[in-house]
Tab-separated table of C-alpha atoms and ligand atoms in Angstrom:
chain	number	residue	atom	x	y	z
A	2	MET	CA	4.585	19.796	-19.745
A	3	MET	CA	4.738	23.109	-18.093
A	4	ILE	CA	7.824	23.864	-15.648
A	5	ALA	CA	6.226	25.383	-12.377
A	6	THR	CA	7.853	28.662	-12.233
A	7	PRO	CA	9.915	27.776	-7.997
A	8	ALA	CA	7.799	30.739	-5.833
A	9	TRP	CA	9.964	34.272	-5.010
A	10	PRO	CA	10.831	34.533	-2.201
A	11	PRO	CA	11.095	30.506	-1.409
A	12	ARG	CA	9.581	29.777	2.119
A	13	SER	CA	12.063	27.726	3.138
A	14	LEU	CA	14.147	31.037	3.972
A	15	PRO	CA	15.085	31.459	7.159
A	16	ARG	CA	12.486	33.415	8.634
A	17	LEU	CA	13.325	36.060	11.676
A	18	TYR	CA	10.720	38.130	13.971
A	19	VAL	CA	13.357	41.837	14.387
A	20	ALA	CA	11.483	44.739	17.300
A	21	PRO	CA	9.222	47.147	14.364
A	22	PRO	CA	9.623	49.125	12.652
A	23	LEU	CA	10.236	47.702	9.402
A	24	SER	CA	10.528	49.053	5.667
A	25	ALA	CA	11.998	49.146	2.448
A	26	GLY	CA	15.921	50.966	2.657
A	27	VAL	CA	16.391	50.411	6.754
A	28	LEU	CA	19.209	48.519	7.972
A	29	VAL	CA	18.566	45.980	11.037
A	30	ALA	CA	21.481	45.556	13.454
A	31	LEU	CA	21.798	42.589	14.607
A	32	ASP	CA	23.659	40.477	17.829
A	33	GLY	CA	23.316	38.106	20.977
A	34	PRO	CA	21.308	34.814	19.760
A	35	GLN	CA	20.162	35.923	16.081
A	36	ALA	CA	22.652	37.593	14.839
A	37	ASN	CA	24.572	33.485	16.761
A	38	TYR	CA	21.461	31.101	14.701
A	39	LEU	CA	22.026	33.512	11.347
A	40	GLY	CA	25.603	33.686	11.669
A	41	ASN	CA	26.693	30.860	12.954
A	42	VAL	CA	23.895	28.151	13.337
A	43	LEU	CA	22.977	28.986	9.637
A	44	ARG	CA	26.406	30.219	7.903
A	45	LEU	CA	24.923	33.053	7.152
A	46	LYS	CA	27.095	35.329	4.335
A	47	ALA	CA	26.768	38.943	3.395
A	48	GLY	CA	24.530	38.903	0.303
A	49	ASP	CA	22.282	35.639	1.837
A	50	PRO	CA	18.838	36.365	1.583
A	51	LEU	CA	16.321	36.050	4.889
A	52	LEU	CA	12.874	37.025	6.223
A	53	LEU	CA	11.810	39.345	8.645
A	54	PHE	CA	8.773	40.038	10.215
A	55	ASP	CA	7.411	42.613	12.526
A	56	GLY	CA	4.192	41.747	14.694
A	57	VAL	CA	2.927	44.746	12.888
A	58	SER	CA	3.570	46.028	8.541
A	59	GLY	CA	3.916	42.416	7.717
A	60	GLU	CA	6.944	40.134	5.933
A	61	TRP	CA	9.695	41.784	4.348
A	62	LEU	CA	12.489	40.438	2.127
A	63	ALA	CA	15.898	40.487	3.292
A	64	SER	CA	19.706	40.074	2.717
A	65	VAL	CA	22.873	40.231	4.865
A	66	ALA	CA	24.683	42.734	4.276
A	67	GLU	CA	27.159	43.287	7.046
A	68	ALA	CA	28.235	39.692	8.871
A	69	GLY	CA	30.178	39.099	11.889
A	70	LYS	CA	31.393	36.381	14.640
A	71	LYS	CA	28.897	38.233	16.801
A	72	ARG	CA	27.092	41.010	14.558
A	73	MET	CA	25.159	41.273	11.120
A	74	SER	CA	23.467	43.822	9.805
A	75	LEU	CA	20.305	42.892	7.286
A	76	ALA	CA	19.260	45.198	4.957
A	77	VAL	CA	15.617	45.542	4.187
A	78	GLU	CA	14.603	45.358	0.432
A	79	GLN	CA	10.746	44.910	-0.318
A	80	SER	CA	7.250	43.873	1.284
A	81	THR	CA	6.935	40.139	0.632
A	82	ARG	CA	3.237	40.016	2.065
A	83	PRO	CA	1.007	41.758	3.867
A	84	GLN	CA	0.247	41.926	8.213
A	85	GLU	CA	-2.116	39.600	8.363
A	86	ALA	CA	-5.405	39.720	9.791
A	87	VAL	CA	-5.390	36.830	12.244
A	88	PRO	CA	-9.334	36.315	13.748
A	89	ASP	CA	-10.377	37.319	17.320
A	90	LEU	CA	-9.710	34.805	19.632
A	91	ALA	CA	-8.257	33.874	22.719
A	92	LEU	CA	-7.584	31.436	24.551
A	93	ALA	CA	-8.313	31.706	28.724
A	94	PHE	CA	-5.946	27.598	29.792
A	95	ALA	CA	-5.630	27.325	33.442
A	96	PRO	CA	-1.600	26.241	32.878
A	97	VAL	CA	-0.736	22.585	33.235
A	98	LYS	CA	2.503	21.545	34.610
A	99	LYS	CA	6.458	23.387	32.420
A	100	GLY	CA	6.498	20.966	29.323
A	101	ARG	CA	2.997	21.373	28.508
A	102	VAL	CA	2.499	24.735	28.992
A	103	ASP	CA	5.255	25.419	26.269
A	104	TRP	CA	3.414	22.662	24.136
A	105	LEU	CA	0.096	24.030	24.262
A	106	VAL	CA	1.339	27.833	23.900
A	107	GLU	CA	3.115	26.988	20.612
A	108	LYS	CA	0.279	25.291	19.301
A	109	ALA	CA	-1.837	28.124	19.915
A	110	VAL	CA	0.054	30.208	17.975
A	111	GLU	CA	1.129	27.940	14.985
A	112	LEU	CA	-3.237	27.338	14.686
A	113	GLY	CA	-3.556	30.929	15.083
A	114	VAL	CA	-4.721	32.580	18.309
A	115	ALA	CA	-4.908	35.901	19.054
A	116	ARG	CA	-4.858	35.816	22.642
A	117	LEU	CA	-3.273	34.065	25.267
A	118	GLN	CA	-4.518	34.526	29.260
A	119	PRO	CA	-3.809	31.857	32.154
A	120	VAL	CA	-6.132	31.304	34.224
A	121	ILE	CA	-5.393	30.494	38.415
A	122	THR	CA	-8.524	28.109	39.767
A	123	GLN	CA	-8.681	26.308	42.607
A	124	ARG	CA	-7.525	22.685	40.956
A	125	THR	CA	-4.830	24.730	39.061
A	126	ILE	CA	-1.276	23.184	39.904
A	127	VAL	CA	0.974	25.760	38.257
A	128	ASP	CA	0.445	29.471	39.489
A	129	LYS	CA	2.844	31.259	38.581
A	130	LEU	CA	4.025	31.549	34.747
A	131	ASN	CA	7.244	32.736	32.989
A	132	LEU	CA	5.432	35.201	30.739
A	133	ASP	CA	9.351	36.083	29.486
A	134	ARG	CA	9.755	32.384	28.213
A	135	MET	CA	5.990	31.976	27.026
A	136	ARG	CA	7.178	35.429	25.011
A	137	ALA	CA	10.197	33.077	23.130
A	138	HIS	CA	7.791	30.125	23.009
A	139	ILE	CA	4.957	32.560	20.708
A	140	VAL	CA	7.723	34.535	19.076
A	141	GLU	CA	9.522	30.906	17.851
A	142	ALA	CA	6.137	29.367	17.188
A	143	ALA	CA	5.700	32.411	14.786
A	144	GLU	CA	8.860	32.455	12.776
A	145	GLN	CA	8.098	29.186	11.742
A	146	CYS	CA	4.379	28.527	10.841
A	147	GLY	CA	4.583	31.598	9.209
A	148	ARG	CA	3.025	34.344	11.276
A	149	THR	CA	3.192	37.787	10.105
A	150	SER	CA	1.363	39.297	13.898
A	151	LEU	CA	2.494	37.508	17.416
A	152	SER	CA	0.075	36.366	20.001
A	153	THR	CA	-0.519	37.661	22.861
A	154	ILE	CA	0.056	36.467	26.322
A	155	ASP	CA	-1.008	38.516	29.103
A	156	ALA	CA	-0.384	38.056	32.490
A	157	PRO	CA	-2.074	34.733	34.523
A	158	VAL	CA	-5.051	36.170	36.173
A	159	LYS	CA	-7.804	35.136	38.926
A	160	LEU	CA	-10.525	32.872	37.497
A	161	GLU	CA	-12.640	34.925	40.070
A	162	ALA	CA	-11.445	38.356	38.108
A	163	TYR	CA	-11.473	37.375	34.970
A	164	LEU	CA	-15.139	36.409	35.151
A	165	ARG	CA	-15.972	39.645	37.001
A	166	SER	CA	-14.356	41.567	34.093
A	167	LEU	CA	-16.482	40.403	31.825
A	168	ASP	CA	-18.976	42.567	30.123
A	169	GLY	CA	-19.894	40.170	27.543
A	170	SER	CA	-18.413	41.777	24.148
A	171	ARG	CA	-17.172	38.329	23.399
A	172	ALA	CA	-18.952	34.762	23.689
A	173	LEU	CA	-16.917	33.073	25.704
A	174	TYR	CA	-16.742	29.060	25.302
A	175	PHE	CA	-16.434	27.338	28.054
A	176	ALA	CA	-15.004	23.687	27.653
A	177	ASP	CA	-16.934	21.389	29.646
A	178	GLU	CA	-16.216	17.601	30.114
A	179	THR	CA	-20.088	17.511	31.722
A	180	GLY	CA	-21.554	18.598	28.481
A	181	GLY	CA	-22.147	21.290	26.197
A	182	ALA	CA	-23.961	22.470	22.944
A	183	PRO	CA	-21.711	20.213	20.637
A	184	ALA	CA	-18.471	21.905	19.540
A	185	ALA	CA	-19.712	21.059	15.368
A	186	THR	CA	-22.216	23.951	15.762
A	187	ALA	CA	-21.646	25.938	18.946
A	188	PHE	CA	-19.394	27.915	17.293
A	189	ALA	CA	-21.186	31.987	15.014
A	190	PRO	CA	-18.516	34.421	13.952
A	191	GLY	CA	-17.653	37.113	15.444
A	192	PRO	CA	-15.344	38.001	18.816
A	193	ALA	CA	-14.507	35.001	20.636
A	194	THR	CA	-12.209	33.722	23.838
A	195	LEU	CA	-12.333	29.591	24.425
A	196	LEU	CA	-12.274	28.610	28.649
A	197	THR	CA	-10.632	25.440	29.260
A	198	GLY	CA	-9.966	24.201	32.807
A	199	PRO	CA	-6.965	22.276	34.527
A	200	GLU	CA	-6.095	19.022	34.715
A	201	GLY	CA	-8.620	18.751	38.064
A	202	GLY	CA	-11.875	19.830	35.777
A	203	PHE	CA	-13.118	22.740	37.400
A	204	THR	CA	-14.243	22.899	40.749
A	205	PRO	CA	-18.838	22.482	40.709
A	206	GLY	CA	-19.385	25.903	41.567
A	207	GLU	CA	-16.704	27.665	39.692
A	208	ALA	CA	-19.046	25.640	36.634
A	209	ALA	CA	-21.629	27.449	37.766
A	210	ALA	CA	-20.029	30.796	38.152
A	211	ILE	CA	-19.027	30.363	34.473
A	212	ARG	CA	-21.971	29.528	33.209
A	213	GLN	CA	-23.768	32.522	34.315
A	214	ALA	CA	-20.996	34.457	33.219
A	215	PRO	CA	-22.307	37.231	30.296
A	216	GLY	CA	-21.890	35.730	26.940
A	217	ALA	CA	-20.555	31.986	27.952
A	218	THR	CA	-21.829	28.697	26.554
A	219	ALA	CA	-20.422	25.206	28.200
A	220	ILE	CA	-19.324	23.768	24.461
A	221	SER	CA	-18.218	19.860	24.387
A	222	LEU	CA	-15.146	17.957	22.983
A	223	GLY	CA	-16.761	15.524	22.485
A	224	PRO	CA	-17.125	12.087	24.925
A	225	ARG	CA	-13.976	11.051	25.981
A	226	ILE	CA	-11.789	13.374	28.898
A	227	LEU	CA	-9.580	14.906	26.782
A	228	ARG	CA	-6.151	16.316	28.422
A	229	ALA	CA	-6.006	19.586	29.359
A	230	GLU	CA	-4.009	20.792	26.480
A	231	THR	CA	-5.913	19.099	24.160
A	232	ALA	CA	-9.003	20.259	24.793
A	233	ALA	CA	-7.428	23.964	24.704
A	234	LEU	CA	-6.152	22.501	21.177
A	235	ALA	CA	-9.281	20.649	19.754
A	236	GLY	CA	-11.636	23.790	21.134
A	237	VAL	CA	-8.951	26.383	18.758
A	238	ALA	CA	-9.438	24.129	16.218
A	239	ALA	CA	-12.724	24.076	16.331
A	240	TRP	CA	-13.132	27.103	15.925
A	241	MET	CA	-10.894	27.561	13.414
A	242	ALA	CA	-12.581	25.568	11.234
A	243	ALA	CA	-16.450	26.589	11.358
A	244	VAL	CA	-15.677	30.585	12.183
A	245	GLY	CA	-12.292	31.197	12.371
A	246	ASP	CA	-9.161	31.408	8.661
A	247	TRP	CA	-9.373	28.046	7.804
A	248	GLY	CA	-13.206	28.137	6.066
B	9	SAM	N1	-12.356	17.492	35.056
B	9	SAM	C1	-12.342	16.359	34.839
B	9	SAM	C2	-11.679	15.273	35.876
B	9	SAM	O1	-10.782	14.841	36.544
B	9	SAM	O2	-12.776	13.893	35.534
B	9	SAM	C3	-11.444	16.017	33.662
B	9	SAM	C4	-10.824	17.746	33.241
B	9	SAM	S1	-9.511	17.748	31.965
B	9	SAM	C5	-8.932	16.706	32.388
B	9	SAM	C6	-9.325	19.146	31.312
B	9	SAM	C7	-9.849	20.309	30.803
B	9	SAM	O3	-10.348	19.703	29.932
B	9	SAM	C8	-11.487	20.171	31.709
B	9	SAM	O4	-11.616	21.578	33.075
B	9	SAM	C9	-12.328	21.148	30.559
B	9	SAM	O5	-11.865	22.033	30.412
B	9	SAM	C10	-11.232	20.180	28.890
B	9	SAM	N2	-12.262	19.052	28.412
B	9	SAM	C11	-11.515	17.767	28.340
B	9	SAM	N3	-12.504	16.976	27.674
B	9	SAM	C12	-13.612	16.981	27.636
B	9	SAM	C13	-14.638	16.889	26.709
B	9	SAM	N4	-14.671	16.131	26.079
B	9	SAM	N5	-16.137	18.295	26.693
B	9	SAM	C14	-15.639	19.700	26.806
B	9	SAM	N6	-13.752	19.509	27.663
B	9	SAM	C15	-13.233	18.800	28.127
């Protein structure tokens, strides 16, 4: 009977995002929440291995060089994975309430979205977003799901201004619960943006303006009315399965 050789490094190692640049032989100094997390929560000791990524140079195996109560230094040893090529999908979404928008951002990162663009529409209830909190969610989700890249998130923009900024260089898939091309067959390879509405939906005027936008295609995500965050993730999943990196 063949004994499977356990993979090295094991994917179960702690995984941390640190600011670039990482390379073999570099010493990374940590303090604050990250040092506390590794030292006091995970109780890592000198010599313990972990994985690091910096969002640009892939993933690295490192080990604890020095472990203090408030500080830690990590020695970067070898590359374990090159930087991933994330499919060029942006999610333009009308923000929903706090807890649910955090969940949406976390899941969008896990599903492989490259860029997040909050879009303020007439029926959007939440028009302010704490981008620092969103970025912290992006880092945490990337640490968890094994990504080597970080999704970006832009400052919220009004729908009219967003539509004016489009030049047709990207396909714009507009999730429209009133009907559109079936998501199973609507997507074509190439840079794309998925646009989803707020809880109250787009106004008829907004829907008409979106349909006129360069590169726009209305898509249907099935016969049921999905919650805004469900629609966003269902659309992302359908795109990833059809033309993303799930193939
Ligand atoms: N205006 C609708 C209503 O109140 O009956 C509901 C809006 S829905 C909760 C929020 C957003 O999710 C919509 O603007 C749309 O972008 C998307 N959505 C929900 N269900 C969808 C479906 N079946 N097909 C395509 N998009 C959908």
